[in-house]
CSV table of C-alpha atoms in Angstrom, one decimal:
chain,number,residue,atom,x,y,z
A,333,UNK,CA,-50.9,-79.8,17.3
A,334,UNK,CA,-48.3,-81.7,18.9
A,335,UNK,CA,-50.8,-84.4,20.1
A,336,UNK,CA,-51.5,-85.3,16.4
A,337,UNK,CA,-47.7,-85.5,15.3
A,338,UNK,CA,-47.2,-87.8,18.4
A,339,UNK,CA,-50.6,-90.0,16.5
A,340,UNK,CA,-48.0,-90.4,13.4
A,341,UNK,CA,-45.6,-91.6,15.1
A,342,UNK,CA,-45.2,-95.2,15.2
A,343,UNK,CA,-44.5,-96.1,19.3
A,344,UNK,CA,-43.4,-100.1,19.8
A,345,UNK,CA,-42.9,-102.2,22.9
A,346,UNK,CA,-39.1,-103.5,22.2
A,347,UNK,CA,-38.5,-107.0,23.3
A,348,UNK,CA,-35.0,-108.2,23.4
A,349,UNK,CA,-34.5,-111.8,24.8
A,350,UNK,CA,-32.2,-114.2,23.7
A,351,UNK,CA,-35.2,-117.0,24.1
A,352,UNK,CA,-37.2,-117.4,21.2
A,353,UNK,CA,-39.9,-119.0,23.0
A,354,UNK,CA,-40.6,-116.0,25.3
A,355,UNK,CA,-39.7,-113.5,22.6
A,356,UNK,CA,-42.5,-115.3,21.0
A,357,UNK,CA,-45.3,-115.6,24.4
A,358,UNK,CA,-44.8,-111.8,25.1
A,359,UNK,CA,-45.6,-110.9,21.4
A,360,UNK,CA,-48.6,-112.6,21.3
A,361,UNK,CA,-49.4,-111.8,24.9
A,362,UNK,CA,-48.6,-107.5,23.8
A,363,UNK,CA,-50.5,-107.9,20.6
A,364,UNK,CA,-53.8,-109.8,21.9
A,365,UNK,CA,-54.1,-106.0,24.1
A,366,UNK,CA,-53.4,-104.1,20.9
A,367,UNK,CA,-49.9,-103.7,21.6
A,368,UNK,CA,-46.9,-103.0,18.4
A,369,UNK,CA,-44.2,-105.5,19.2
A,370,UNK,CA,-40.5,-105.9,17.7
A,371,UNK,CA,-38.4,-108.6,19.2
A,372,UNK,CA,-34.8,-109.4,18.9
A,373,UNK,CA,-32.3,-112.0,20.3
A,374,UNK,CA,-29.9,-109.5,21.7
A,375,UNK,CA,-28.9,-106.0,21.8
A,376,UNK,CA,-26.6,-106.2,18.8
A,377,UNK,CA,-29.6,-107.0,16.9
A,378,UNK,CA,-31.8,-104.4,17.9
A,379,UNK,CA,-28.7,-102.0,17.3
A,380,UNK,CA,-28.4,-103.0,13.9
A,381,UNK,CA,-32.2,-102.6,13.5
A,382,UNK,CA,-32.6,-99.2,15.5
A,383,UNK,CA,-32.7,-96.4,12.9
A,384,UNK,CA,-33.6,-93.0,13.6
A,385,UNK,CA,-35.9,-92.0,16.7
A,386,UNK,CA,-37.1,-94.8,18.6
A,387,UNK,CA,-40.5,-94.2,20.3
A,388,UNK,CA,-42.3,-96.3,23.0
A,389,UNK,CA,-40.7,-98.9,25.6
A,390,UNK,CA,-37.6,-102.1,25.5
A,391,UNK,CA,-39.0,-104.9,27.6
A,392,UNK,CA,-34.9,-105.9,28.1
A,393,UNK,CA,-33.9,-109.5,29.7
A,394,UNK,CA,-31.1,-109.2,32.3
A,395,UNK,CA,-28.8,-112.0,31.5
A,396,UNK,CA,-28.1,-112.5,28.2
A,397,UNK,CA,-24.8,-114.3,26.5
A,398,UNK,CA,-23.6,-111.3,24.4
A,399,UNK,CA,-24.6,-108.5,26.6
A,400,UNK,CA,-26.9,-108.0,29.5
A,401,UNK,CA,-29.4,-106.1,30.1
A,402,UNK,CA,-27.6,-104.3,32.7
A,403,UNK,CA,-24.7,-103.7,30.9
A,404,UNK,CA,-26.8,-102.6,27.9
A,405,UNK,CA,-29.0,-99.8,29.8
A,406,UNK,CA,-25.8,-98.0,30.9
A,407,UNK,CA,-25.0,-98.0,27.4
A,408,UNK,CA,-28.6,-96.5,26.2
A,409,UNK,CA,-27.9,-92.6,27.3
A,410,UNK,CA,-24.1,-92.2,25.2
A,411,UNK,CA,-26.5,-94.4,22.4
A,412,UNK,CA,-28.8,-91.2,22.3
A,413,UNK,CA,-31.5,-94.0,23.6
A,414,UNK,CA,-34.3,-92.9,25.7
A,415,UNK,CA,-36.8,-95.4,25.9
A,416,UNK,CA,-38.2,-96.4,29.2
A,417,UNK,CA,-36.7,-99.9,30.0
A,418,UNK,CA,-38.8,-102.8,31.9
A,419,UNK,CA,-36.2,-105.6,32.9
A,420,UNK,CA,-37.4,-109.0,32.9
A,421,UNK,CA,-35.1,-112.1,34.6
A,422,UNK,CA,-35.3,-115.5,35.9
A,423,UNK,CA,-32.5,-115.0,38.0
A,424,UNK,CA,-32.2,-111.9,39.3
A,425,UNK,CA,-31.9,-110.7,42.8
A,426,UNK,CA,-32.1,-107.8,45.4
A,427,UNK,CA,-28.8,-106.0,43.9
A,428,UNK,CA,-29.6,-106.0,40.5
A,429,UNK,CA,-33.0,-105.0,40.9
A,430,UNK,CA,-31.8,-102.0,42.7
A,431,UNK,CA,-28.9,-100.8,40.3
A,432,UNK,CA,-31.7,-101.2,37.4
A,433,UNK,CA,-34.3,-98.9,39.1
A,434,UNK,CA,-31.5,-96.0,40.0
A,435,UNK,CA,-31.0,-96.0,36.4
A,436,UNK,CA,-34.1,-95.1,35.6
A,437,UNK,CA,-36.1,-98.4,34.9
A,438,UNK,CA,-39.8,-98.7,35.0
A,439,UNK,CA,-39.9,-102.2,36.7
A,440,UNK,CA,-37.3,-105.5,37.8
A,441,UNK,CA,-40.1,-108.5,36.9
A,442,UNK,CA,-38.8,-111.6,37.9
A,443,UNK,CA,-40.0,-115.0,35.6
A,444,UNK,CA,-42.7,-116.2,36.1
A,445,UNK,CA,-44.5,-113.1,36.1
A,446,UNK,CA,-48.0,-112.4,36.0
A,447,UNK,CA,-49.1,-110.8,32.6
A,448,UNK,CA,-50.9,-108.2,34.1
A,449,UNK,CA,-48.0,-106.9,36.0
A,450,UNK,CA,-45.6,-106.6,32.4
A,451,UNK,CA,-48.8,-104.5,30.5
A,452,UNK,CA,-49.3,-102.5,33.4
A,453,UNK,CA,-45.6,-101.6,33.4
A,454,UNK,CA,-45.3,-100.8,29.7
A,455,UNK,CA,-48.6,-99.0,30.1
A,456,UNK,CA,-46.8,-96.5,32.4
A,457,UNK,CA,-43.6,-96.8,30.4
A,458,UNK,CA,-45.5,-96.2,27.3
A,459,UNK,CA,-46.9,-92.8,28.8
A,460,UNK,CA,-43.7,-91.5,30.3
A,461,UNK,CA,-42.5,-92.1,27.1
A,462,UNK,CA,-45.1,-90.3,24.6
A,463,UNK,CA,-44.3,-87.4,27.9
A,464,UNK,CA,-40.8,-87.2,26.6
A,465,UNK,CA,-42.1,-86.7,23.1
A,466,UNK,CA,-44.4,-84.4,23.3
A,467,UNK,CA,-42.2,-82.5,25.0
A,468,UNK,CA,-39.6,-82.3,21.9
A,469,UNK,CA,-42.8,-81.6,20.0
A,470,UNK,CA,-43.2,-78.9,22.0
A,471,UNK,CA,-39.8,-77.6,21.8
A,472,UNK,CA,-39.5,-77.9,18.1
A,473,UNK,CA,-42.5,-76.0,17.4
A,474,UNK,CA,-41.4,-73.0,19.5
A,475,UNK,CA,-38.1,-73.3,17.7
A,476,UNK,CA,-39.4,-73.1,14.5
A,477,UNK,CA,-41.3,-70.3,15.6
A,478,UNK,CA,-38.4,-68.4,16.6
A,479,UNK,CA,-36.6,-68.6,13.8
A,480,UNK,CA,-39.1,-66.9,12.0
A,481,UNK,CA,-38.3,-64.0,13.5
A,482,UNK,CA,-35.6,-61.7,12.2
A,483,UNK,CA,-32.8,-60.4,14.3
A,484,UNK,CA,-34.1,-57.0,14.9
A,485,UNK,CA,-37.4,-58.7,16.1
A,486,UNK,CA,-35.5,-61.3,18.6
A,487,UNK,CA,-33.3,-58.0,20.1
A,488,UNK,CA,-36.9,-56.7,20.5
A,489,UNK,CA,-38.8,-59.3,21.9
A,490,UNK,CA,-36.1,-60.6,24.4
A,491,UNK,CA,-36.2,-56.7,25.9
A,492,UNK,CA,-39.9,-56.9,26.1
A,493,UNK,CA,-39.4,-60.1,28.2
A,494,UNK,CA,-37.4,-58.5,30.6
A,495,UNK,CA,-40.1,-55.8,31.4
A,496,UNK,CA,-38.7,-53.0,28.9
A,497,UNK,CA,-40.4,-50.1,27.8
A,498,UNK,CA,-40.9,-49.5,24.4
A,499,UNK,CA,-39.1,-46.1,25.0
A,500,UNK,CA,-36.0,-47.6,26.7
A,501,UNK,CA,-35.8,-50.9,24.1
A,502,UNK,CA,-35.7,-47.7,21.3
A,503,UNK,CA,-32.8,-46.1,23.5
A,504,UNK,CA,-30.9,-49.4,23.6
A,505,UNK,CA,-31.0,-50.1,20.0
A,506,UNK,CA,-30.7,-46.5,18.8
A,507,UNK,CA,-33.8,-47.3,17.2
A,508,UNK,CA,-37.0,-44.8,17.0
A,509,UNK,CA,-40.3,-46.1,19.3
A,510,UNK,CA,-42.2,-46.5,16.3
A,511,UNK,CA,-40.1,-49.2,15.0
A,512,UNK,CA,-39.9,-50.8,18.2
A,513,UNK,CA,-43.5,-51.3,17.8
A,514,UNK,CA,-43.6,-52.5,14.4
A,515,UNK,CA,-41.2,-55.2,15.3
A,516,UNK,CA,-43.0,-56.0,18.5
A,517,UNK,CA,-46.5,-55.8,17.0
A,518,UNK,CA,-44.8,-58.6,14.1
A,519,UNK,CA,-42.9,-60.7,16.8
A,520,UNK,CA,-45.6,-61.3,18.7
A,521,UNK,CA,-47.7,-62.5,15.7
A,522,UNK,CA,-45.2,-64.8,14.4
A,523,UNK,CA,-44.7,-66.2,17.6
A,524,UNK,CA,-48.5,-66.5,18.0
A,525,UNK,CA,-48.5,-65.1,21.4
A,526,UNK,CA,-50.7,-62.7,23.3
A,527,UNK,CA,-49.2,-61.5,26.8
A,528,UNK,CA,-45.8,-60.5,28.2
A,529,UNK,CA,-46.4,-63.7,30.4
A,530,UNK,CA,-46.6,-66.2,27.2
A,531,UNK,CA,-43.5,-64.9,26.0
A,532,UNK,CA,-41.7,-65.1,28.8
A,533,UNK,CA,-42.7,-69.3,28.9
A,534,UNK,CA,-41.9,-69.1,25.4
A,535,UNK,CA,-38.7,-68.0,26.0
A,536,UNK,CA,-37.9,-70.5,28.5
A,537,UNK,CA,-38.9,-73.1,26.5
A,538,UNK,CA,-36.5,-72.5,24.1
A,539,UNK,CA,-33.2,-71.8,26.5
Protein backbone atom coordinates (compact mmCIF):
# COMPACT_ATOMS: atom_id res chain seq x y z
CA UNK A 1 0.00 0.00 0.00
CA UNK A 2 2.49 2.40 0.86
CA UNK A 3 4.64 1.52 -2.18
CA UNK A 4 1.79 2.82 -4.48
CA UNK A 5 1.24 6.23 -2.57
CA UNK A 6 5.08 6.68 -2.76
CA UNK A 7 4.30 6.03 -7.08
CA UNK A 8 1.98 9.32 -6.78
CA UNK A 9 4.28 11.16 -5.40
CA UNK A 10 6.12 13.38 -7.59
CA UNK A 11 10.17 12.88 -6.46
CA UNK A 12 12.72 15.72 -8.27
CA UNK A 13 16.41 16.00 -8.38
CA UNK A 14 16.69 19.93 -7.05
CA UNK A 15 19.43 21.87 -8.68
CA UNK A 16 20.36 25.12 -7.21
CA UNK A 17 23.42 26.87 -8.90
CA UNK A 18 23.73 30.34 -9.39
CA UNK A 19 25.27 29.36 -13.12
CA UNK A 20 22.77 29.19 -15.75
CA UNK A 21 24.90 27.35 -17.89
CA UNK A 22 25.44 24.32 -15.50
CA UNK A 23 21.94 24.66 -14.20
CA UNK A 24 21.18 24.11 -17.73
CA UNK A 25 24.08 20.88 -18.58
CA UNK A 26 22.89 18.97 -15.47
CA UNK A 27 19.15 19.26 -16.56
CA UNK A 28 19.68 17.86 -19.70
CA UNK A 29 22.34 15.57 -18.48
CA UNK A 30 19.34 14.23 -15.43
CA UNK A 31 16.64 14.20 -17.94
CA UNK A 32 18.46 12.20 -20.99
CA UNK A 33 18.51 9.13 -17.89
CA UNK A 34 14.82 9.85 -17.09
CA UNK A 35 15.51 11.99 -14.34
CA UNK A 36 12.62 15.10 -12.96
CA UNK A 37 14.71 18.17 -12.71
CA UNK A 38 13.83 21.79 -11.09
CA UNK A 39 16.61 24.23 -11.07
CA UNK A 40 17.05 27.51 -9.36
CA UNK A 41 19.75 30.31 -9.09
CA UNK A 42 19.87 30.29 -5.34
CA UNK A 43 18.32 29.15 -2.25
CA UNK A 44 16.03 32.02 -1.93
CA UNK A 45 14.51 30.96 -5.05
CA UNK A 46 13.99 27.46 -4.34
CA UNK A 47 12.50 28.75 -0.90
CA UNK A 48 10.09 30.79 -2.50
CA UNK A 49 9.26 27.77 -4.81
CA UNK A 50 9.27 25.02 -2.08
CA UNK A 51 5.60 24.32 -1.09
CA UNK A 52 4.55 21.59 0.92
CA UNK A 53 6.57 18.08 1.13
CA UNK A 54 9.44 18.05 -0.97
CA UNK A 55 10.37 14.50 -2.20
CA UNK A 56 13.64 13.28 -3.96
CA UNK A 57 17.29 14.99 -3.83
CA UNK A 58 19.04 19.00 -4.00
CA UNK A 59 22.09 18.71 -6.13
CA UNK A 60 23.35 22.19 -4.04
CA UNK A 61 26.56 24.27 -5.31
CA UNK A 62 28.88 25.26 -2.46
CA UNK A 63 29.75 28.83 -3.20
CA UNK A 64 27.18 30.85 -4.12
CA UNK A 65 26.80 34.99 -3.77
CA UNK A 66 23.62 35.02 -1.59
CA UNK A 67 24.11 31.90 0.38
CA UNK A 68 26.21 28.83 0.15
CA UNK A 69 25.59 25.69 0.10
CA UNK A 70 27.07 25.17 3.27
CA UNK A 71 25.44 27.70 5.06
CA UNK A 72 22.14 26.65 3.47
CA UNK A 73 22.24 22.78 4.59
CA UNK A 74 22.65 23.80 8.20
CA UNK A 75 19.56 25.69 7.56
CA UNK A 76 17.52 22.59 5.91
CA UNK A 77 16.70 20.62 9.40
CA UNK A 78 14.93 24.11 11.41
CA UNK A 79 13.42 24.46 7.46
CA UNK A 80 11.61 21.02 8.10
CA UNK A 81 13.81 20.04 4.92
CA UNK A 82 14.90 16.51 4.49
CA UNK A 83 16.11 15.91 1.28
CA UNK A 84 19.38 14.16 0.74
CA UNK A 85 21.92 16.90 -0.43
CA UNK A 86 24.87 16.13 -3.20
CA UNK A 87 27.27 19.25 -3.07
CA UNK A 88 28.87 20.21 -6.14
CA UNK A 89 32.00 22.98 -6.18
CA UNK A 90 34.75 24.13 -8.28
CA UNK A 91 36.54 25.28 -5.40
CA UNK A 92 36.17 23.31 -2.68
CA UNK A 93 38.69 21.65 -0.51
CA UNK A 94 39.48 18.95 2.16
CA UNK A 95 37.57 21.06 5.08
CA UNK A 96 34.58 21.73 3.47
CA UNK A 97 34.14 18.39 2.08
CA UNK A 98 34.37 17.04 5.54
CA UNK A 99 31.86 19.50 7.42
CA UNK A 100 29.38 18.64 4.40
CA UNK A 101 29.54 14.82 4.86
CA UNK A 102 29.13 15.09 8.91
CA UNK A 103 26.03 16.77 8.01
CA UNK A 104 24.59 14.19 6.40
CA UNK A 105 25.53 14.76 2.63
CA UNK A 106 25.43 12.00 0.03
CA UNK A 107 28.63 13.22 -1.88
CA UNK A 108 31.38 16.58 -2.04
CA UNK A 109 31.84 16.40 -6.23
CA UNK A 110 34.32 18.70 -7.24
CA UNK A 111 33.90 20.49 -11.05
CA UNK A 112 34.69 18.87 -13.47
CA UNK A 113 33.06 15.81 -12.54
CA UNK A 114 32.41 12.78 -14.34
CA UNK A 115 28.65 12.43 -15.09
CA UNK A 116 28.49 9.12 -13.97
CA UNK A 117 29.72 9.89 -10.56
CA UNK A 118 26.61 12.81 -10.01
CA UNK A 119 23.71 9.97 -11.27
CA UNK A 120 25.19 7.49 -9.26
CA UNK A 121 25.06 9.84 -6.26
CA UNK A 122 21.50 10.98 -6.74
CA UNK A 123 20.66 7.37 -7.46
CA UNK A 124 21.59 6.51 -3.89
CA UNK A 125 20.19 9.84 -2.62
CA UNK A 126 17.09 9.28 -4.52
CA UNK A 127 16.62 5.79 -2.64
CA UNK A 128 17.54 6.95 0.84
CA UNK A 129 15.11 9.36 0.20
CA UNK A 130 11.93 7.38 -1.05
CA UNK A 131 13.40 5.23 2.51
CA UNK A 132 12.44 8.24 4.49
CA UNK A 133 9.09 8.29 2.85
CA UNK A 134 7.95 5.16 3.03
CA UNK A 135 8.62 5.14 6.30
CA UNK A 136 6.05 8.19 7.11
CA UNK A 137 3.78 6.08 4.85
CA UNK A 138 4.22 3.65 7.15
CA UNK A 139 3.67 5.59 10.13
CA UNK A 140 0.65 7.32 8.89
CA UNK A 141 -1.13 4.30 8.04
CA UNK A 142 -0.73 2.73 11.45
CA UNK A 143 -1.87 6.04 12.84
CA UNK A 144 -4.89 6.14 11.07
CA UNK A 145 -5.41 2.76 12.21
CA UNK A 146 -5.25 3.58 15.65
CA UNK A 147 -7.46 6.10 15.72
CA UNK A 148 -10.01 3.90 14.71
CA UNK A 149 -10.11 2.48 17.68
CA UNK A 150 -12.14 3.73 20.69
CA UNK A 151 -10.72 4.38 24.07
CA UNK A 152 -11.97 1.30 25.71
CA UNK A 153 -10.35 -0.69 22.86
CA UNK A 154 -6.74 1.19 23.06
CA UNK A 155 -6.88 0.56 27.25
CA UNK A 156 -7.43 -2.96 25.98
CA UNK A 157 -5.14 -3.55 23.46
CA UNK A 158 -2.15 -1.73 25.13
CA UNK A 159 -2.68 -4.45 28.18
CA UNK A 160 -2.74 -7.22 25.75
CA UNK A 161 0.67 -5.92 24.54
CA UNK A 162 2.19 -6.12 27.73
CA UNK A 163 1.30 -9.87 28.09
CA UNK A 164 -2.11 -9.40 30.11
CA UNK A 165 -4.65 -11.89 30.69
CA UNK A 166 -7.94 -11.37 29.61
CA UNK A 167 -8.92 -12.07 33.33
CA UNK A 168 -6.51 -9.44 34.85
CA UNK A 169 -7.09 -6.64 31.90
CA UNK A 170 -11.09 -7.18 33.20
CA UNK A 171 -9.72 -6.72 36.93
CA UNK A 172 -7.94 -3.50 35.89
CA UNK A 173 -10.74 -1.91 34.17
CA UNK A 174 -13.50 -3.13 36.43
CA UNK A 175 -14.75 -4.46 33.32
CA UNK A 176 -16.38 -8.19 32.89
CA UNK A 177 -13.98 -10.84 30.66
CA UNK A 178 -16.54 -10.96 28.10
CA UNK A 179 -16.17 -7.37 27.19
CA UNK A 180 -12.58 -7.56 27.32
CA UNK A 181 -12.95 -9.97 24.52
CA UNK A 182 -15.31 -8.11 22.45
CA UNK A 183 -13.04 -5.14 22.54
CA UNK A 184 -10.06 -7.28 21.84
CA UNK A 185 -11.72 -9.48 19.15
CA UNK A 186 -12.67 -5.56 17.42
CA UNK A 187 -9.20 -4.01 18.09
CA UNK A 188 -7.44 -6.49 16.54
CA UNK A 189 -9.63 -6.26 13.38
CA UNK A 190 -9.42 -2.71 13.06
CA UNK A 191 -5.92 -2.69 13.41
CA UNK A 192 -5.69 -5.62 10.86
CA UNK A 193 -3.45 -7.63 12.93
CA UNK A 194 -3.16 -11.24 13.86
CA UNK A 195 -0.60 -12.10 16.80
CA UNK A 196 0.38 -10.52 20.18
CA UNK A 197 3.83 -10.14 18.28
CA UNK A 198 2.27 -7.71 15.30
CA UNK A 199 0.76 -5.62 17.90
CA UNK A 200 3.46 -5.22 19.83
CA UNK A 201 5.55 -3.74 16.37
CA UNK A 202 2.45 -1.93 15.79
CA UNK A 203 2.67 -0.30 18.89
CA UNK A 204 6.13 0.74 18.45
CA UNK A 205 5.58 2.09 15.33
CA UNK A 206 3.41 4.49 16.58
CA UNK A 207 5.40 5.74 20.01
Amino acid sequence: MQEKKYQQLQAFVYIIDDDASIRDSLEDLLQSVGLEVKKFESTYQFLAHAHGALHGCLVLDVRMPEQSGLAFQKQMQALDIHLPVIFITGHGDVAMSVLAMKRGAIDFLLKPFKHQDLIDAIQIAMQKDKQRVMLELEQQHFHTLWNKLNHGEQEVIKQVAKGCLNKQIAAQLNLSEITIKVRRASAMRKLELNSIIELIHFLEKIK
